[in-house]
CSV table of C-alpha atoms and ligand atoms in Angstrom, one decimal:
chain,number,residue,atom,x,y,z
A,16,MET,CA,27.1,15.8,15.2
A,17,GLU,CA,25.2,12.4,15.8
A,18,PHE,CA,22.9,12.0,18.2
A,19,TRP,CA,19.7,9.4,18.7
A,20,TYR,CA,16.4,11.2,18.1
A,21,THR,CA,13.1,9.4,19.5
A,22,GLU,CA,10.0,9.6,17.8
A,23,LYS,CA,7.1,10.0,21.0
A,24,GLN,CA,4.6,7.9,18.9
A,25,THR,CA,2.0,7.8,21.8
A,26,LYS,CA,2.7,10.0,25.2
A,27,ASP,CA,4.3,6.5,26.9
A,28,PHE,CA,6.0,4.9,23.8
A,29,GLY,CA,8.1,5.6,20.9
A,30,ILE,CA,10.8,4.8,18.3
A,31,THR,CA,14.7,5.8,18.4
A,32,MET,CA,17.3,6.3,15.7
A,33,ARG,CA,20.7,7.1,15.3
A,34,VAL,CA,21.1,10.6,13.2
A,35,LYS,CA,24.4,11.2,11.8
A,36,LYS,CA,23.7,14.4,10.3
A,37,THR,CA,21.0,17.4,10.2
A,38,TYR,CA,21.0,18.7,6.8
A,39,HIS,CA,17.7,21.6,7.6
A,40,SER,CA,16.0,22.5,10.5
A,41,GLU,CA,13.0,25.3,10.1
A,42,LYS,CA,9.8,26.2,11.3
A,43,THR,CA,8.0,26.8,8.4
A,44,ASP,CA,4.9,28.9,8.6
A,45,PHE,CA,2.7,25.5,9.0
A,46,GLN,CA,5.3,22.7,10.8
A,47,GLN,CA,8.7,22.1,12.2
A,48,LEU,CA,10.6,20.8,9.3
A,49,ASP,CA,13.7,18.5,9.7
A,50,MET,CA,15.5,16.8,7.1
A,51,VAL,CA,17.7,14.5,8.6
A,52,GLU,CA,20.5,11.7,7.5
A,53,THR,CA,19.9,8.7,9.7
A,54,ALA,CA,21.9,5.4,10.1
A,55,GLU,CA,19.3,2.6,9.8
A,56,PHE,CA,16.7,4.5,7.0
A,57,GLY,CA,18.9,6.6,5.1
A,58,ASN,CA,17.8,10.3,4.7
A,59,MET,CA,14.7,11.1,7.0
A,60,LEU,CA,11.8,13.7,6.6
A,61,LEU,CA,10.4,14.8,9.9
A,62,LEU,CA,7.0,17.2,10.3
A,63,ASP,CA,6.5,18.0,13.9
A,64,GLY,CA,8.6,15.5,14.9
A,65,MET,CA,7.0,13.0,13.1
A,66,VAL,CA,8.6,10.3,10.8
A,67,MET,CA,7.2,11.5,7.4
A,68,THR,CA,9.1,9.4,5.1
A,69,THR,CA,12.7,7.8,4.7
A,70,GLU,CA,14.6,6.6,1.9
A,71,LYS,CA,15.1,3.2,2.9
A,72,ASP,CA,11.3,2.0,3.6
A,73,GLU,CA,9.6,4.4,2.0
A,74,PHE,CA,8.1,2.3,-1.2
A,75,VAL,CA,5.7,0.2,0.9
A,76,TYR,CA,3.8,3.6,1.8
A,77,HIS,CA,3.9,4.8,-1.6
A,78,GLU,CA,2.5,2.2,-3.9
A,79,MET,CA,0.1,1.1,-1.6
A,80,VAL,CA,-0.9,4.3,-1.7
A,81,ALA,CA,-0.8,4.6,-5.7
A,82,HIS,CA,-1.7,1.3,-7.0
A,83,VAL,CA,-4.4,0.1,-5.3
A,84,PRO,CA,-6.7,2.5,-6.1
A,85,LEU,CA,-5.3,2.8,-9.8
A,86,HIS,CA,-6.0,-0.6,-10.3
A,87,THR,CA,-9.0,-0.6,-9.0
A,88,HIS,CA,-10.5,2.0,-11.2
A,89,PRO,CA,-10.7,0.8,-14.9
A,90,ASN,CA,-9.5,4.1,-16.5
A,91,PRO,CA,-7.6,6.3,-14.2
A,92,LYS,CA,-7.1,9.6,-15.9
A,93,HIS,CA,-7.3,12.4,-14.0
A,94,VAL,CA,-5.7,11.7,-10.3
A,95,LEU,CA,-5.1,14.3,-7.3
A,96,VAL,CA,-3.0,14.2,-4.5
A,97,VAL,CA,-3.9,16.2,-1.0
A,98,GLY,CA,-0.5,16.6,0.5
A,99,GLY,CA,2.3,14.1,-0.9
A,100,GLY,CA,4.8,16.9,-1.0
A,101,ASP,CA,7.5,14.3,-1.0
A,102,GLY,CA,6.6,13.3,-4.4
A,103,GLY,CA,6.7,9.5,-3.7
A,104,VAL,CA,2.8,9.0,-4.4
A,105,ILE,CA,3.6,11.2,-7.8
A,106,ARG,CA,6.4,9.1,-8.3
A,107,GLU,CA,4.4,6.2,-8.3
A,108,ILE,CA,1.3,7.7,-9.9
A,109,LEU,CA,3.5,7.9,-13.1
A,110,LYS,CA,4.0,4.6,-13.2
A,111,HIS,CA,0.6,4.3,-14.9
A,112,PRO,CA,0.4,5.2,-18.5
A,113,GLU,CA,-3.2,6.0,-18.4
A,114,VAL,CA,-2.6,9.1,-15.9
A,115,GLU,CA,-3.0,12.0,-18.5
A,116,LYS,CA,-2.5,14.4,-15.4
A,117,ALA,CA,-1.7,14.3,-11.7
A,118,THR,CA,-2.5,17.0,-10.2
A,119,LEU,CA,-0.3,17.4,-6.2
A,120,VAL,CA,-1.7,20.4,-3.4
A,121,ASP,CA,0.0,20.6,-0.8
A,122,ILE,CA,-0.1,23.3,1.9
A,123,ASP,CA,3.6,23.5,2.7
A,124,GLY,CA,5.9,24.8,-0.5
A,125,LYS,CA,8.7,23.9,1.8
A,126,VAL,CA,8.3,20.5,2.2
A,127,ILE,CA,8.4,20.1,-1.7
A,128,GLU,CA,11.4,22.1,-2.0
A,129,TYR,CA,13.8,20.4,0.8
A,130,SER,CA,12.4,17.4,-0.5
A,131,LYS,CA,13.4,18.1,-4.1
A,132,LYS,CA,16.9,18.8,-2.6
A,133,TYR,CA,17.6,15.9,-0.2
A,134,LEU,CA,15.3,13.0,-1.1
A,135,PRO,CA,16.3,13.0,-4.9
A,136,SER,CA,15.0,9.6,-5.0
A,137,ILE,CA,11.5,10.0,-3.7
A,138,ALA,CA,10.8,13.4,-5.2
A,139,GLY,CA,12.7,13.1,-8.4
A,140,LYS,CA,9.4,13.3,-10.8
A,141,LEU,CA,7.4,16.1,-9.2
A,142,GLU,CA,8.5,17.9,-12.6
A,143,ASP,CA,7.4,15.9,-15.1
A,144,PRO,CA,5.3,17.1,-17.8
A,145,ARG,CA,2.5,14.7,-16.1
A,146,VAL,CA,2.7,16.9,-13.0
A,147,GLU,CA,0.6,19.8,-11.8
A,148,VAL,CA,1.9,20.9,-8.5
A,149,LYS,CA,-0.1,23.5,-6.3
A,150,VAL,CA,1.1,25.1,-2.4
A,151,GLY,CA,-2.2,25.3,-1.2
A,152,ASP,CA,-4.9,23.4,1.4
A,153,GLY,CA,-6.4,20.7,-0.1
A,154,PHE,CA,-9.3,21.3,1.8
A,155,MET,CA,-10.4,24.4,-0.1
A,156,HIS,CA,-8.6,22.6,-3.4
A,157,ILE,CA,-11.4,19.9,-2.7
A,158,ALA,CA,-14.3,22.7,-1.6
A,159,GLN,CA,-13.7,24.4,-5.2
A,160,SER,CA,-13.5,20.9,-7.3
A,161,GLU,CA,-16.7,19.2,-8.8
A,162,ASN,CA,-16.6,16.2,-10.9
A,163,ALA,CA,-12.8,16.7,-11.8
A,164,TYR,CA,-11.0,13.5,-10.1
A,165,ASP,CA,-11.2,10.0,-11.3
A,166,VAL,CA,-8.7,9.0,-8.3
A,167,ILE,CA,-8.3,11.3,-5.2
A,168,MET,CA,-5.2,10.2,-2.5
A,169,VAL,CA,-5.2,11.8,0.6
A,170,ASP,CA,-1.3,11.3,1.7
A,171,SER,CA,-1.8,14.0,4.6
A,172,THR,CA,0.1,14.2,8.2
A,173,GLU,CA,-2.2,13.1,11.0
A,174,PRO,CA,-4.8,15.0,12.2
A,175,VAL,CA,-3.1,17.5,13.9
A,176,GLY,CA,-2.2,21.1,12.6
A,177,PRO,CA,-2.5,21.6,9.3
A,178,ALA,CA,-4.3,18.2,8.6
A,179,VAL,CA,-7.0,18.1,11.0
A,180,ASN,CA,-9.8,18.7,8.6
A,181,LEU,CA,-8.6,16.1,6.3
A,182,PHE,CA,-10.1,13.3,8.6
A,183,THR,CA,-13.7,14.7,8.2
A,184,LYS,CA,-17.0,13.5,7.5
A,185,GLY,CA,-17.4,17.1,5.4
A,186,PHE,CA,-14.0,16.1,3.9
A,187,TYR,CA,-15.0,13.1,2.7
A,188,GLU,CA,-18.2,14.4,1.3
A,189,GLY,CA,-16.2,17.4,-0.7
A,190,ILE,CA,-14.0,14.2,-2.1
A,191,SER,CA,-17.2,12.4,-3.2
A,192,LYS,CA,-18.6,15.9,-5.2
A,193,ALA,CA,-14.8,16.1,-6.6
A,194,LEU,CA,-15.2,13.0,-7.7
A,195,LYS,CA,-16.0,11.8,-11.5
A,196,GLU,CA,-19.4,9.5,-10.8
A,197,ASP,CA,-17.2,6.3,-10.8
A,198,GLY,CA,-14.5,7.8,-8.8
A,199,LEU,CA,-12.8,6.6,-6.0
A,200,PHE,CA,-10.3,7.5,-3.1
A,201,VAL,CA,-7.6,6.3,-1.0
A,202,ALA,CA,-6.3,8.5,2.8
A,203,GLN,CA,-3.8,6.9,4.7
A,204,THR,CA,-5.8,6.6,8.4
A,205,ASP,CA,-3.3,5.7,10.7
A,206,ASN,CA,-2.3,2.6,13.0
A,207,PRO,CA,-4.8,0.4,14.4
A,208,TRP,CA,-2.1,-0.1,18.1
A,209,PHE,CA,-2.9,3.9,19.8
A,210,HIS,CA,-5.6,5.6,16.9
A,211,GLN,CA,-8.3,3.0,16.9
A,212,ASP,CA,-10.6,5.5,17.2
A,213,LEU,CA,-9.4,7.7,14.3
A,214,ILE,CA,-10.0,4.7,12.0
A,215,LYS,CA,-13.3,3.5,13.3
A,216,ASN,CA,-14.4,7.4,12.7
A,217,ALA,CA,-12.4,7.2,9.4
A,218,TYR,CA,-14.5,3.9,8.2
A,219,ARG,CA,-18.0,5.1,9.4
A,220,ASP,CA,-17.7,8.5,7.9
A,221,VAL,CA,-16.5,6.8,4.4
A,222,LYS,CA,-19.3,4.2,4.7
A,223,GLU,CA,-21.8,6.5,5.2
A,224,THR,CA,-20.8,8.7,2.1
A,225,PHE,CA,-19.3,6.0,-0.7
A,226,PRO,CA,-21.3,2.6,-2.1
A,227,VAL,CA,-18.4,1.0,-1.4
A,228,THR,CA,-15.5,1.2,1.7
A,229,ARG,CA,-13.0,-1.0,2.3
A,230,LEU,CA,-10.1,-0.9,4.6
A,231,TYR,CA,-6.4,-2.0,3.8
A,232,THR,CA,-3.0,-2.4,5.6
A,233,ALA,CA,0.8,-2.3,4.8
A,234,ASN,CA,3.7,-2.9,7.3
A,235,ILE,CA,5.8,0.4,7.4
A,236,PRO,CA,8.0,-0.3,9.7
A,237,THR,CA,9.1,3.7,10.9
A,238,TYR,CA,5.6,4.4,10.9
A,239,PRO,CA,4.1,4.3,14.4
A,240,SER,CA,3.4,0.4,15.5
A,241,GLY,CA,4.5,-0.7,12.1
A,242,LEU,CA,1.3,-1.3,10.8
A,243,TRP,CA,-0.4,1.2,8.9
A,244,THR,CA,-4.0,1.3,7.4
A,245,PHE,CA,-5.5,2.9,4.2
A,246,THR,CA,-9.5,3.4,3.7
A,247,MET,CA,-11.3,3.7,0.4
A,248,GLY,CA,-14.2,5.1,-0.5
A,249,SER,CA,-15.5,3.9,-4.2
A,250,LYS,CA,-18.9,5.4,-6.0
A,251,LYS,CA,-18.7,2.1,-8.1
A,252,HIS,CA,-15.5,0.0,-8.6
A,253,ASP,CA,-14.4,-2.3,-5.5
A,254,PRO,CA,-11.3,-3.4,-5.1
A,255,LEU,CA,-11.8,-6.7,-4.3
A,256,GLU,CA,-13.4,-7.3,-8.3
A,257,THR,CA,-10.7,-5.7,-10.0
A,258,PRO,CA,-9.8,-7.9,-13.1
A,259,LYS,CA,-6.3,-9.6,-13.2
A,260,GLU,CA,-6.1,-8.5,-16.7
A,261,ARG,CA,-5.7,-4.8,-15.3
A,262,PHE,CA,-2.4,-5.9,-13.7
A,263,THR,CA,0.5,-5.2,-15.9
A,264,ASP,CA,4.4,-6.3,-15.0
A,265,MET,CA,5.0,-3.1,-13.6
A,266,GLU,CA,8.4,-2.1,-11.5
A,267,THR,CA,7.5,-2.4,-7.6
A,268,LYS,CA,9.3,-3.2,-4.3
A,269,TYR,CA,6.3,-4.1,-2.6
A,270,TYR,CA,2.6,-3.9,-4.3
A,271,THR,CA,2.1,-7.4,-6.2
A,272,PRO,CA,-1.6,-8.4,-7.8
A,273,GLU,CA,-1.7,-10.9,-4.8
A,274,ILE,CA,-0.6,-8.0,-1.8
A,275,HIS,CA,-3.5,-6.2,-3.6
A,276,PHE,CA,-6.1,-8.6,-2.6
A,277,ALA,CA,-4.1,-9.7,0.0
A,278,SER,CA,-3.8,-6.2,2.2
A,279,PHE,CA,-7.6,-6.4,2.5
A,280,VAL,CA,-7.9,-9.1,4.7
A,281,LEU,CA,-8.0,-7.9,8.3
A,282,PRO,CA,-6.3,-9.3,11.3
A,283,LYS,CA,-9.7,-9.7,13.7
A,284,PHE,CA,-8.9,-6.7,15.7
A,285,VAL,CA,-8.4,-4.5,12.9
A,286,LYS,CA,-11.6,-5.7,11.2
A,287,ASP,CA,-13.9,-5.2,14.4
A,288,LEU,CA,-13.2,-1.7,13.7
A,289,THR,CA,-14.8,-1.9,10.4
A,290,GLU,CA,-17.7,-3.3,11.7
B,304,LIG,N1,2.8,9.5,4.0
B,304,LIG,C1,3.2,10.8,5.1
B,304,LIG,C2,2.2,10.1,6.2
B,304,LIG,O1,1.9,9.0,6.5
B,304,LIG,O2,2.2,10.8,7.4
B,304,LIG,C3,2.9,12.0,4.8
B,304,LIG,C4,3.5,12.7,4.1
B,304,LIG,S1,3.1,14.0,3.2
B,304,LIG,C5,5.2,14.8,3.4
B,304,LIG,C6,2.1,15.0,4.1
B,304,LIG,C7,1.8,16.2,4.0
B,304,LIG,O3,0.8,16.6,4.4
B,304,LIG,C8,2.8,17.3,4.3
B,304,LIG,O4,4.0,17.5,3.3
B,304,LIG,C9,2.2,18.3,4.8
B,304,LIG,O5,2.5,19.5,4.6
B,304,LIG,C10,0.8,18.0,3.9
B,304,LIG,N2,-0.5,19.1,4.4
B,304,LIG,C11,-1.2,18.9,5.6
B,304,LIG,N3,-2.1,19.4,5.9
B,304,LIG,C12,-2.7,19.8,4.7
B,304,LIG,C13,-3.8,20.7,3.7
B,304,LIG,N4,-4.6,21.2,4.6
B,304,LIG,N5,-3.5,20.8,2.8
B,304,LIG,C14,-2.6,20.2,1.7
B,304,LIG,N6,-1.3,19.2,2.3
B,304,LIG,C15,-1.7,19.4,3.7
C-alpha cells in the first residue's frame, strides 16, 4: 500500500517521500527497524524513523567514511567498523587489498539480517573471508581493545538510543587506546544546519585526544540538510598530506583523489565550528 513518509529532521522541518512498499517493520531490542521501497531512492533502511541508507545515494556516505581514512593511513591492515550493520562501509573497505581483516561490531543483529535480505547491493560483502561480523555494543568492544587497529570507522546512528555513548570524549579516548601508535579514526558527525553543537563538541573532544583533527563533508540528499560531516582524529598521519602515490584507480562513484582533498575545504559557517 503506497503512502507518503515524512522524516521529521527537526521538530519543525522534515523530508517526505513516496513509499511504494513496506518489506519489514519491527521493534528490535534496540530500535524501530523499517525496511521500505521508495519511489525515488529505491530500498531504504530506517531506524527509529531516521533514514539510515538507501540504494540510490548510499555510495556517497560509504565511500567517504571508508576511502578518506584508508588512503590517509599508509598501510591499513586491521580495520574496525563500529555500527555499519548495513554492510556498506565493509563493501568499500574491501576495495583496499592491503586490508587483511575488517571487523564489524553492530549492536543490532536484525539490522544485519534485514540489510542482507533487502539491501544486497549494500550488504553483499559481509560474508567475505576478510570480514568478521560481531553483534555487540561498540562502546564495550572499544573499551576491551588495545593497540589493535590501524583504522576505526564509527558508522553509528545519531547520538540517541543505543549510540548515545558513541559521541563522548571517553569514547574517543577509548578509540585512541584501541588504535595502534600511528592509527586514525573517522566518525560520522551529523550536519551543520541542525546539529552545530554536536559537531562543535565532537571536534573539541577529538582535538583534545588526537594530535591531528580534521573535519570533512559530503553531499547526502536523504540525510538531514543534505550536507553531512565526518570528523577524523589521527595519531600521526594528516589526510591533507596523503601522497599522490597512495591513490589507485579504484572503482568509486563519488570519492576521487581530488574529492579526498576538496572535502576538507569548509564553508565559513562550518569552519567556524572547528575554531
Ligand atoms: N549511515 C548511517 C548514519 O549515518 O546514520 C548509519 C548506518 S548504520 C545502519 C548505524 C548502525 O549503528 C545501526 O545498525 C545501529 O544498530 C548501530 N549502533 C547504534 N548504536 C550502537 C552501539 N552502541 N554499538 C554498535 N552499533 C551501534
